[in-house]
Coordinates of C-alpha atoms in Angstrom, one line a residue:
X1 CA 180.2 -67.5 -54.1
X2 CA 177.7 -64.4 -54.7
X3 CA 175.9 -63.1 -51.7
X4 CA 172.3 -64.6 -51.5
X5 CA 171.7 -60.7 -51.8
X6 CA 173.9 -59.9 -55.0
X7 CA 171.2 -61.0 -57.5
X8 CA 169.1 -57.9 -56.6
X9 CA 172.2 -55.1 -56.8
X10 CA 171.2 -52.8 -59.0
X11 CA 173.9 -51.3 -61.4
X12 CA 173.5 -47.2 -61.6
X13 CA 174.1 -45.5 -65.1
X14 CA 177.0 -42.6 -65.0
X15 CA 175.2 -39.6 -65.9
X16 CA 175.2 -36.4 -64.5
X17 CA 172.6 -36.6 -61.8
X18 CA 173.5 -33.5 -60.2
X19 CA 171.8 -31.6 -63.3
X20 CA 168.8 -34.0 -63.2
X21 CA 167.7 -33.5 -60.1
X22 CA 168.2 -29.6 -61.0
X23 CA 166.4 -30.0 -63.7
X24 CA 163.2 -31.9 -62.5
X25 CA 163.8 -29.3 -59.4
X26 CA 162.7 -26.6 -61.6
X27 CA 159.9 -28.2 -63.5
X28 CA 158.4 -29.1 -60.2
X29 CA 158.8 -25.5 -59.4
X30 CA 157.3 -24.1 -62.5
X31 CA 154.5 -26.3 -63.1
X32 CA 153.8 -25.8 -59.3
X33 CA 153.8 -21.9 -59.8
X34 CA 152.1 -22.3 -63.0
X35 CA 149.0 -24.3 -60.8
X36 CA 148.7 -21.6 -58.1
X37 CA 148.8 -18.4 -61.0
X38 CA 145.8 -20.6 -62.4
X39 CA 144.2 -21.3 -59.3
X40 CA 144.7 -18.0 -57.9
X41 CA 143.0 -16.5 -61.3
X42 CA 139.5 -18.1 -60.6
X43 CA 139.5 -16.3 -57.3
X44 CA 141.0 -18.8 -55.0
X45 CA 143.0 -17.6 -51.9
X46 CA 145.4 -19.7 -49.9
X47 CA 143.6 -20.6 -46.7
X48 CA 143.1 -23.3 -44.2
X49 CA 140.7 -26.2 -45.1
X50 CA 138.0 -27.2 -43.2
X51 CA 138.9 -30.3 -42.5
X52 CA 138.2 -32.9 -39.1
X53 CA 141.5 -31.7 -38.3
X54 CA 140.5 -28.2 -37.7
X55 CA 137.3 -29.0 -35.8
X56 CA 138.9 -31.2 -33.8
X57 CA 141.6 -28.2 -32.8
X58 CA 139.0 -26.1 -31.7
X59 CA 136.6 -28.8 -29.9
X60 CA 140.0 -29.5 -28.4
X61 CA 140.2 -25.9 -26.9
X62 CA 136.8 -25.6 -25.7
X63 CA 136.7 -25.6 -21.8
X64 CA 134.5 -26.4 -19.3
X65 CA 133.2 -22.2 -19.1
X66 CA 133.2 -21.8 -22.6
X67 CA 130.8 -20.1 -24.9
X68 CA 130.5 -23.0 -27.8
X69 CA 129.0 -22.2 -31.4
X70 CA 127.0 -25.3 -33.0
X71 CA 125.0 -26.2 -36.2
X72 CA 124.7 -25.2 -39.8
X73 CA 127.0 -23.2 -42.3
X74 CA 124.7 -20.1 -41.0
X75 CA 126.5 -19.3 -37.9
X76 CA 130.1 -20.7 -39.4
X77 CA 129.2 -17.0 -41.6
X78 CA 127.1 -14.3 -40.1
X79 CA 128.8 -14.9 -36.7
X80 CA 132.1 -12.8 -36.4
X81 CA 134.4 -14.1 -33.7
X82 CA 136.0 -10.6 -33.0
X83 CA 132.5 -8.6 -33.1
X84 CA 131.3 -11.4 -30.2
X85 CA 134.4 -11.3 -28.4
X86 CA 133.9 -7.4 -27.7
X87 CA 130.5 -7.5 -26.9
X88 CA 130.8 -10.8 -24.5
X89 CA 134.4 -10.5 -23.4
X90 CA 134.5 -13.9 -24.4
X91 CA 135.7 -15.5 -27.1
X92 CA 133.6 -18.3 -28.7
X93 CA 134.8 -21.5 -30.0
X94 CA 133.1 -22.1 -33.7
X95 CA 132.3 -25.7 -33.7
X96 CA 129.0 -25.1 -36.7
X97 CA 129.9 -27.2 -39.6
X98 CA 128.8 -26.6 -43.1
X99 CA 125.8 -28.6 -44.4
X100 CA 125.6 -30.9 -41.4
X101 CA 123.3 -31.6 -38.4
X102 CA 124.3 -30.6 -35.5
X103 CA 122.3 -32.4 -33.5
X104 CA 125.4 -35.4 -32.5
X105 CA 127.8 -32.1 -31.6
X106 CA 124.9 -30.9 -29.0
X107 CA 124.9 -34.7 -27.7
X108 CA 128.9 -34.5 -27.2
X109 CA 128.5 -31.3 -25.0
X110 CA 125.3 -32.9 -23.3
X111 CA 127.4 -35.8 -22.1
X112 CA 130.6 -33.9 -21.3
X113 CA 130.5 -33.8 -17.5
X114 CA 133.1 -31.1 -17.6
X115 CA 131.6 -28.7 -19.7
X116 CA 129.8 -26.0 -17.6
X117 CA 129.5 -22.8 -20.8
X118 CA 126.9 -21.1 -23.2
X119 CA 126.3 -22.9 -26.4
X120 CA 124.9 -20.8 -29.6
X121 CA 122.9 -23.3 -31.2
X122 CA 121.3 -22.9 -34.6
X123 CA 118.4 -24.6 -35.5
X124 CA 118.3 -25.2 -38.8
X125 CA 115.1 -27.6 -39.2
X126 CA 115.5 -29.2 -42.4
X127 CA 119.5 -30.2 -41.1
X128 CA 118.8 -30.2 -37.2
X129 CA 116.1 -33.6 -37.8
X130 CA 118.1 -35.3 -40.5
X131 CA 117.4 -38.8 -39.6
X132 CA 121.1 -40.1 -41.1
X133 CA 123.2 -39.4 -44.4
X134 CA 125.5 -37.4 -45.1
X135 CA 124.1 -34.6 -42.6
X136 CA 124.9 -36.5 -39.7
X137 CA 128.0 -38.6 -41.1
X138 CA 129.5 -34.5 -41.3
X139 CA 129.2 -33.9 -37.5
X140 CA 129.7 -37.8 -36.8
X141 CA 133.0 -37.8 -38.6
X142 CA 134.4 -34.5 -36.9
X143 CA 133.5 -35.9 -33.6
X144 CA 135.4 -39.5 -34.3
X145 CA 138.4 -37.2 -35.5
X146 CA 138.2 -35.6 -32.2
X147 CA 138.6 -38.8 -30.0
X148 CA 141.1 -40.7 -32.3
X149 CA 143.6 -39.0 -34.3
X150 CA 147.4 -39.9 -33.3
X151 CA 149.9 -38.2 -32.6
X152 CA 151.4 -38.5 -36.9
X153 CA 147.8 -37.2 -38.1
X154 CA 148.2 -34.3 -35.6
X155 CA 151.6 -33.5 -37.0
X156 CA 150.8 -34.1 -40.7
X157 CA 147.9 -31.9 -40.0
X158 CA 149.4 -28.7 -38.7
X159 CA 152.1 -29.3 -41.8
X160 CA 149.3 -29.2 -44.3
X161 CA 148.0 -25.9 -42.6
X162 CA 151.0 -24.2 -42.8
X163 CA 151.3 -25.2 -46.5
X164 CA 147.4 -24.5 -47.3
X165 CA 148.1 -20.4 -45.5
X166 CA 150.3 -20.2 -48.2
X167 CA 148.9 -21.8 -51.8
X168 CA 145.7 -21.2 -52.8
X169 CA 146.2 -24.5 -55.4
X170 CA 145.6 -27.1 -51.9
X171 CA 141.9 -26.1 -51.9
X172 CA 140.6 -29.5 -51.1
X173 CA 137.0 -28.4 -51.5
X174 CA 137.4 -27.7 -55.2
X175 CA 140.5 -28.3 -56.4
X176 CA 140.5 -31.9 -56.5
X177 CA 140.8 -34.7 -58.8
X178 CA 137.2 -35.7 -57.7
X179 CA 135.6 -32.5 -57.7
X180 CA 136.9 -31.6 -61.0
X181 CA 135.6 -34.7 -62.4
X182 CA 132.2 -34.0 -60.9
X183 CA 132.0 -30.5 -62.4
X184 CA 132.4 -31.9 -66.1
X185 CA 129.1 -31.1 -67.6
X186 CA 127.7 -34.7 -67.7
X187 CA 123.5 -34.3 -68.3
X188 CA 121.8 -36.9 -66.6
X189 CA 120.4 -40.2 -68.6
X190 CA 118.2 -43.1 -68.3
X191 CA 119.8 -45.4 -65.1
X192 CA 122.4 -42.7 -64.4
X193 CA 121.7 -39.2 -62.6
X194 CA 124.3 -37.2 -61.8
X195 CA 123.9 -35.7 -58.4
X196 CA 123.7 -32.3 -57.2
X197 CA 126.9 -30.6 -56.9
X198 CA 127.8 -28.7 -53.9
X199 CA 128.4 -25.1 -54.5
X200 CA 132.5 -23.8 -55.3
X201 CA 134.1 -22.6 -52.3
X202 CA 132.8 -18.6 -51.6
X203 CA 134.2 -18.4 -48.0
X204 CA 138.1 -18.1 -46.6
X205 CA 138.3 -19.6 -43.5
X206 CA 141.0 -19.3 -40.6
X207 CA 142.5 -21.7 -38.2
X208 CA 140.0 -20.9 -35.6
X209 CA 137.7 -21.3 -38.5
X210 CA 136.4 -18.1 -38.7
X211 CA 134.6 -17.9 -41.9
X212 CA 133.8 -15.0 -44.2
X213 CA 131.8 -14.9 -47.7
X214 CA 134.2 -13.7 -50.9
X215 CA 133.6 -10.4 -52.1
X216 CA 133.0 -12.3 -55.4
X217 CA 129.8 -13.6 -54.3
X218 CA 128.2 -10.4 -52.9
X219 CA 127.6 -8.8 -56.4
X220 CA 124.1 -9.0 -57.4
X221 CA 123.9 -11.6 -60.5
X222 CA 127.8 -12.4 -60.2
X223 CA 129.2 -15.6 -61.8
X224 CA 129.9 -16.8 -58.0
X225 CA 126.6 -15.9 -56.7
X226 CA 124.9 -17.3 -60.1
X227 CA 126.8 -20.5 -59.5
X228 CA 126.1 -21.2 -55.8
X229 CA 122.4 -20.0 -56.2
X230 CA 122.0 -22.7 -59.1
X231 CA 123.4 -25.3 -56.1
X232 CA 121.2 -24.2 -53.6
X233 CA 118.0 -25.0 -55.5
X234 CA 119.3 -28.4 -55.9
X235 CA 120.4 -29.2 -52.3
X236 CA 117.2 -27.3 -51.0
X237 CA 114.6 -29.6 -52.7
X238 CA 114.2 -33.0 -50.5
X239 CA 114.3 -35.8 -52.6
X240 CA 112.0 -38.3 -53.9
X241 CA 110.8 -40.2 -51.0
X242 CA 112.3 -44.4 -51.7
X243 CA 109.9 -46.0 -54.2
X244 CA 110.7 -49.9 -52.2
X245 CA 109.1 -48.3 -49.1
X246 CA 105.7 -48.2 -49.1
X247 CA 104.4 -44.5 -48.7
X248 CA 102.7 -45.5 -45.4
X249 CA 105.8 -46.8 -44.2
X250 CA 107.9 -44.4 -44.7
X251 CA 106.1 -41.7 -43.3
X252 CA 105.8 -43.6 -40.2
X253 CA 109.8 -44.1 -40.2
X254 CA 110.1 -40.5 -40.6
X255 CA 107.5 -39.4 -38.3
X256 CA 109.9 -41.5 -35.5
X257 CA 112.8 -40.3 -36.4
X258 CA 111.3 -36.6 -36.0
X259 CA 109.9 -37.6 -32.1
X260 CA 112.8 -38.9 -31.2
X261 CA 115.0 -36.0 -32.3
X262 CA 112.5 -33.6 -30.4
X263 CA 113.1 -35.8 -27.4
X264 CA 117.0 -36.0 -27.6
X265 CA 117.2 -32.1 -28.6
X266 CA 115.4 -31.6 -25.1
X267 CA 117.1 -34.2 -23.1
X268 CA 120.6 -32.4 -23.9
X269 CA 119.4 -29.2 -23.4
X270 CA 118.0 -30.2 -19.8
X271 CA 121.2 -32.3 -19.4
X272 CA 123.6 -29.0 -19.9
X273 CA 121.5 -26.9 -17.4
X274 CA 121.0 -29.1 -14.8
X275 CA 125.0 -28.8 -14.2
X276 CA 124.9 -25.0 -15.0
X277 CA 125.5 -24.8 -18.8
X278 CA 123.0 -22.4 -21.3
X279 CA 121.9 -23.8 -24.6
X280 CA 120.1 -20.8 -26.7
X281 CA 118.5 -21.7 -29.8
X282 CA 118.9 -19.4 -32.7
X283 CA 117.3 -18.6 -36.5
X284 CA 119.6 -17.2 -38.6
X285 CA 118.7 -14.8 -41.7
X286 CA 117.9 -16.5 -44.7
X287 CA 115.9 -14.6 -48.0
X288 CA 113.8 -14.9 -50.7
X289 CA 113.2 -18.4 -52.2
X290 CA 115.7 -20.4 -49.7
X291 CA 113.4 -18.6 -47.1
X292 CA 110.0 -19.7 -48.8
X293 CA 111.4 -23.0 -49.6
X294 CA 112.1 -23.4 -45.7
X295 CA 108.7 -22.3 -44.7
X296 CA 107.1 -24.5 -46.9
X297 CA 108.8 -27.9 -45.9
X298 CA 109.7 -26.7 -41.8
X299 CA 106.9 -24.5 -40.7
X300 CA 108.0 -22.3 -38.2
X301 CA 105.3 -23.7 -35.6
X302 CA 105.4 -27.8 -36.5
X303 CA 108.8 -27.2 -35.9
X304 CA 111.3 -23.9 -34.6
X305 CA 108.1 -23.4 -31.9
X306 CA 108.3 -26.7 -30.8
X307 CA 112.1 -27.0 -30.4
X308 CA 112.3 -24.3 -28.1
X309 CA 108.8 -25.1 -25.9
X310 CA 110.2 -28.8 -25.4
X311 CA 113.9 -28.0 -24.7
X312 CA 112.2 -24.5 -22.2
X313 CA 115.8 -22.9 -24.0
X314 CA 115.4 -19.8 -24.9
X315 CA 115.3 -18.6 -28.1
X316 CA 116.4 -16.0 -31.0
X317 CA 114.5 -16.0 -33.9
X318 CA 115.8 -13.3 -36.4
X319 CA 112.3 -12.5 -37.6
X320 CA 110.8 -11.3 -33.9
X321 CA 113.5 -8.8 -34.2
X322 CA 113.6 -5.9 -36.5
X323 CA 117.2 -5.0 -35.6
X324 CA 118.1 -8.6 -36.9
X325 CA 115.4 -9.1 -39.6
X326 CA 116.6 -6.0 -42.1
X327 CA 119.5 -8.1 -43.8
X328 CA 119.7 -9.8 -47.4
X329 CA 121.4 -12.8 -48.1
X330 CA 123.1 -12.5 -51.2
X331 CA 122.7 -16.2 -51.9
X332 CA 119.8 -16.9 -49.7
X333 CA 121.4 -18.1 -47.2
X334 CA 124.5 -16.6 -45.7
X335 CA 125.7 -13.1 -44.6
X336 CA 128.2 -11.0 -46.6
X337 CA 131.3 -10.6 -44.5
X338 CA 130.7 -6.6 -43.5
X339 CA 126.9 -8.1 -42.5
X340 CA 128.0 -10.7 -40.6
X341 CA 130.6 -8.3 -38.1
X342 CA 127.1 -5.8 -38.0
X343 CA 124.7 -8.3 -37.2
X344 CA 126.6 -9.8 -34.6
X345 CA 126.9 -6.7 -33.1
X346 CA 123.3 -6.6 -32.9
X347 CA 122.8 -10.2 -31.9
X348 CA 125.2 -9.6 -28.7
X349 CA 122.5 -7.4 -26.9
X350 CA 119.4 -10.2 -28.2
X351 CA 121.8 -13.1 -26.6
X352 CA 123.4 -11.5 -23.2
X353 CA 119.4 -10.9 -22.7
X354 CA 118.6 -14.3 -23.4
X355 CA 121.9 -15.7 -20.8
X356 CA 120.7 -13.0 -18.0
X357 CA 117.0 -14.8 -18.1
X358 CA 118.2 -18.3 -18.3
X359 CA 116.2 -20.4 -16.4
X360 CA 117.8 -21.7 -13.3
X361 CA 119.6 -25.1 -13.4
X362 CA 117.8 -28.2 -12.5

């Protein structure tokens, strides 16, 4: 009688498998090198992804003396890690994320008992007193990947770094099956609007996620700068406040939300010094109409000013410095990648300054 298990054998055809797997070997291959010329030809470069993963690496190697960088995309580009490590004789860990609050990441340090260093935080207004969203999910998310990934992920992880060094076709930013969808050019119609697109990738980044702008996108009226410009003025406009919360409301939520982040931005800070730690508070560049935007919607006193009288940190506002103040964002917002290594070098005097008149702890 046939095994209970002989009803599922599976009969394999003769054929010359051998060649087959060759075969589909090589198709692989090409259609793979085919990818990475194409990918390579709209001006990608094979670099690491900023992923959890990373910042959980380098919130992984922070210590309890170290100097910490926090916040926005800003620092993430017109910080360079080499240019502060010379001046300091430190090296920083870069712990900003791009288009997030950082606000959570301060809270993470604040409770910390261990951690004793400088943190470089920017104050982005607009991002630092997001109430929730995606903002906060983007600091939220790197945090959770911090306390929970397993051993697998952290294996799988440092695979996919090595392969991303390598092919500029793993962009996960841009070249993905959901991205490319998004960037079809769909116009928006009654009960369906298409969202604002985040801008393509103009930055490499290393595995200590030091971050520079492509040359592509310093060129005045280049594609690249054309194309993230035409994001900015998208993501820079608030939206439309909910129209099934009355105005009253709403403003009253929001109003809340904004004391309450004043009160936990200064509880941290206070909570970091009183076991020895430095929190300084900086204002990166930012030009033209980002920079009128941002004046118009975060006033510099309602906001900025008030940060840095409730927190006592000190503070670093590009503008009060004309060292600092000189430089032009090519897309508004960031520093080219020769800016960035100068104006460090400049910022290093501004912020050893600030450190030497820390107020003492407690």
């Amino acid at each position: 009688m046939p095994s209970s298990t002989s009803s599922f054998e599976r009969i394999i055809p003769a054929a010359a498998w051998g060649r087959i797997g060759i075969v589909a070997a090589l198709l692989t291959a090409a259609c793979t090198a085919a990818w990475e010329v194409h990918a390579r030809s709209r001006g990608y470069l094979a670099d690491v992804n900023d992923t959890t993963d990373v910042w959980a690496d380098r919130r992984a190697a922070v210590e309890s003396d170290s100097i910490v960088i926090i916040g926005d995309s800003r620092p993430l580009f017109d910080l360079d890690l080499n240019t502060l490590e010379a001046g300091l004789g430190k090296r920083p860990i870069q712990l900003a994320i791009a288009g997030s609050c950082g606000y959570p990441i301060l809270q993470n340090l604040a409770d910390d008992e261990e951690f004793k260093g400088t943190v470089i935080c920017s104050i982005l207004p607009a991002l630092w007193t997001a109430p929730g969203g995606p903002l906060l999910a983007a600091s939220i998310d790197a945090l959770e990947r911090h306390r929970t990934r397993s051993p697998a992920q952290r294996f799988g992880h440092h695979i996919s770094m090595f392969l991303e060094e390598r092919f500029a076709f793993l962009n996960a930013e841009d070249l993905n099956l959901a991205n490319l969808l998004l960037a079809l050019p769909i116009s928006n119609r009654p009960g369906a609007l298409v969202p604002p697109r985040f801008p393509p990738t103009f930055q490499t980044m290393d595995r200590e996620r030091r971050t520079t702008m492509l040359d592509a996108c310093v060129p005045e009226g280049s594609p690249m700068q054309r194309a993230v410009k035409a994001s900015w003025q998208r993501l820079f406009l608030p939206p439309p406040p909910p129209t099934w919360i009355p105005p009253e409301q709403f403003g009253a939520m929001m109003q809340q939300s904004l004391e309450a982040r004043f009160a936990g931005t200064a509880a941290a800070v206070k909570k970091i010094s009183a076991r020895g730690g430095k929190v300084v508070f900086v204002r990166f560049p930012h030009t033209e109409w980002i920079k009128d935007v941002e004046r118009q919607a975060t006033p510099r006193a309602a906001f900025w000013d008030r940060f840095v009288a409730e927190a006592g940190s000190p503070a670093i506002h590009f503008e009060d410095y004309p060292d600092l103040a000189g430089f032009t964002c090519p897309e508004w917002s960031h520093l080219s990648g020769p800016d960035s290594i100068e104006f460090s070098k400049r910022f290093v005097p501004h912020l050893k300054k600030a450190l030497a008149e820390y107020p003492p702890a407690g």
